[in-house]
Tab-separated table of C-alpha atoms in Angstrom:
chain	number	residue	atom	x	y	z
N	1	UNK	CA	120.728	-40.139	-13.148
N	2	UNK	CA	118.176	-37.555	-13.434
N	3	UNK	CA	117.456	-38.728	-16.896
N	4	UNK	CA	117.244	-42.038	-15.761
N	5	UNK	CA	114.513	-41.332	-13.293
N	6	UNK	CA	112.642	-39.426	-15.568
N	7	UNK	CA	113.157	-42.676	-17.918
N	8	UNK	CA	111.832	-44.499	-15.139
N	9	UNK	CA	108.928	-42.566	-14.395
N	10	UNK	CA	108.138	-42.849	-18.221
N	11	UNK	CA	108.443	-46.386	-18.163
N	12	UNK	CA	106.292	-46.434	-14.941
N	13	UNK	CA	103.658	-44.344	-16.736
N	14	UNK	CA	103.694	-46.668	-19.880
N	15	UNK	CA	103.209	-49.580	-17.378
N	16	UNK	CA	100.332	-47.926	-15.784
N	17	UNK	CA	98.761	-47.226	-19.208
N	18	UNK	CA	99.314	-50.756	-20.176
N	19	UNK	CA	97.870	-52.100	-17.027
N	20	UNK	CA	94.921	-49.697	-17.523
N	21	UNK	CA	94.472	-50.890	-21.003
N	22	UNK	CA	94.516	-54.563	-19.924
N	23	UNK	CA	91.979	-53.851	-17.223
N	24	UNK	CA	89.642	-52.137	-19.778
N	25	UNK	CA	90.214	-54.853	-22.300
N	26	UNK	CA	89.416	-57.594	-19.665
N	27	UNK	CA	86.226	-55.592	-18.880
N	28	UNK	CA	85.215	-55.428	-22.495
N	29	UNK	CA	85.808	-59.123	-22.870
N	30	UNK	CA	83.791	-59.921	-19.884
N	31	UNK	CA	80.891	-57.597	-21.165
N	32	UNK	CA	81.151	-59.444	-24.360
N	33	UNK	CA	81.260	-62.904	-22.876
N	34	UNK	CA	78.017	-61.912	-20.944
N	35	UNK	CA	76.445	-60.480	-23.942
N	36	UNK	CA	77.204	-63.827	-25.856
N	37	UNK	CA	75.677	-65.701	-22.942
N	38	UNK	CA	72.651	-63.586	-23.365
N	39	UNK	CA	72.297	-64.116	-26.997
N	40	UNK	CA	72.881	-67.794	-26.442
N	41	UNK	CA	69.971	-67.911	-23.914
N	42	UNK	CA	67.653	-66.017	-26.315
N	43	UNK	CA	68.741	-68.434	-29.158
N	44	UNK	CA	67.743	-71.495	-27.159
N	45	UNK	CA	64.484	-69.823	-26.285
N	46	UNK	CA	63.636	-69.043	-29.885
N	47	UNK	CA	64.749	-72.600	-30.672
N	48	UNK	CA	62.353	-73.927	-28.081
N	49	UNK	CA	59.568	-71.729	-29.315
N	50	UNK	CA	60.046	-72.744	-33.080
N	51	UNK	CA	59.940	-76.424	-31.697
N	52	UNK	CA	56.744	-75.587	-29.942
N	53	UNK	CA	55.265	-74.025	-33.287
N	54	UNK	CA	56.491	-76.826	-35.336
N	55	UNK	CA	54.895	-79.423	-33.071
N	56	UNK	CA	51.564	-77.223	-33.229
N	57	UNK	CA	51.829	-77.047	-36.859
N	58	UNK	CA	52.288	-80.721	-37.145
N	59	UNK	CA	49.337	-81.310	-34.861
N	60	UNK	CA	47.231	-78.988	-36.791
N	61	UNK	CA	48.452	-80.781	-39.933
N	62	UNK	CA	47.781	-84.210	-38.605
N	63	UNK	CA	44.165	-82.955	-37.439
N	64	UNK	CA	43.487	-81.503	-40.969
N	65	UNK	CA	44.436	-84.938	-42.517
N	66	UNK	CA	41.975	-86.566	-40.115
N	67	UNK	CA	39.257	-84.215	-40.628
N	68	UNK	CA	39.928	-84.649	-44.361
N	69	UNK	CA	39.805	-88.515	-44.208
N	70	UNK	CA	36.603	-88.227	-42.093
N	71	UNK	CA	34.765	-86.252	-44.478
N	72	UNK	CA	35.831	-88.275	-47.288
N	73	UNK	CA	34.383	-91.353	-45.226
N	74	UNK	CA	31.221	-89.544	-44.489
N	75	UNK	CA	30.687	-88.750	-48.155
N	76	UNK	CA	31.310	-92.490	-49.152
N	77	UNK	CA	28.601	-93.687	-46.399
N	78	UNK	CA	26.411	-91.013	-47.656
N	79	UNK	CA	26.869	-92.449	-51.088
N	80	UNK	CA	26.253	-95.882	-49.947
N	81	UNK	CA	23.281	-94.807	-47.993
N	82	UNK	CA	21.773	-93.202	-50.897
N	83	UNK	CA	22.404	-96.417	-53.091
N	84	UNK	CA	20.908	-98.550	-50.401
N	85	UNK	CA	17.748	-96.336	-50.285
N	86	UNK	CA	17.527	-96.421	-54.077
N	87	UNK	CA	17.943	-100.263	-54.165
N	88	UNK	CA	15.073	-100.171	-51.235
N	89	UNK	CA	12.749	-98.025	-53.579
N	90	UNK	CA	13.376	-100.075	-56.374
N	91	UNK	CA	12.683	-103.395	-54.410
N	92	UNK	CA	9.281	-101.756	-53.163
N	93	UNK	CA	8.327	-101.075	-56.648
N	94	UNK	CA	9.176	-104.451	-57.877
N	95	UNK	CA	7.076	-105.728	-54.737
N	96	UNK	CA	4.116	-103.563	-55.599
N	97	UNK	CA	4.184	-104.588	-58.993
N	98	UNK	CA	4.382	-108.343	-58.045
N	99	UNK	CA	1.521	-108.059	-55.698
N	100	UNK	CA	-0.552	-106.213	-58.431
N	101	UNK	CA	0.269	-108.744	-60.825
N	102	UNK	CA	-0.725	-111.504	-58.246
N	103	UNK	CA	-3.827	-109.620	-57.552
N	104	UNK	CA	-4.719	-109.613	-61.063
N	105	UNK	CA	-4.023	-113.416	-61.608
N	106	UNK	CA	-6.211	-114.069	-58.546
N	107	UNK	CA	-8.963	-111.934	-59.993
N	108	UNK	CA	-8.766	-113.822	-63.231
N	109	UNK	CA	-9.080	-117.202	-61.449
């Protein structure tokens, strides 16, 4: 019977160790779950940051395209202005030439 008691003690010791191991495993699992939750939160924060950066980049790209289009329009308008000024100058020269010819004809009469 003494052997039965020591067998019972051994069994109790194993059961105690098993309970201790299960408690440690549960604590470890809980710690891993907390770590995983923290990593998920960090991932969500990084995702939100990435979305914000992407939106800013798209806005910047859109602004750059608008600036380029405005520069192109400005160049086209300046070219049209230069062409109009050249036509005005040519018209002035023809008018002056016509006035000079008219004055010459009047003088001849």
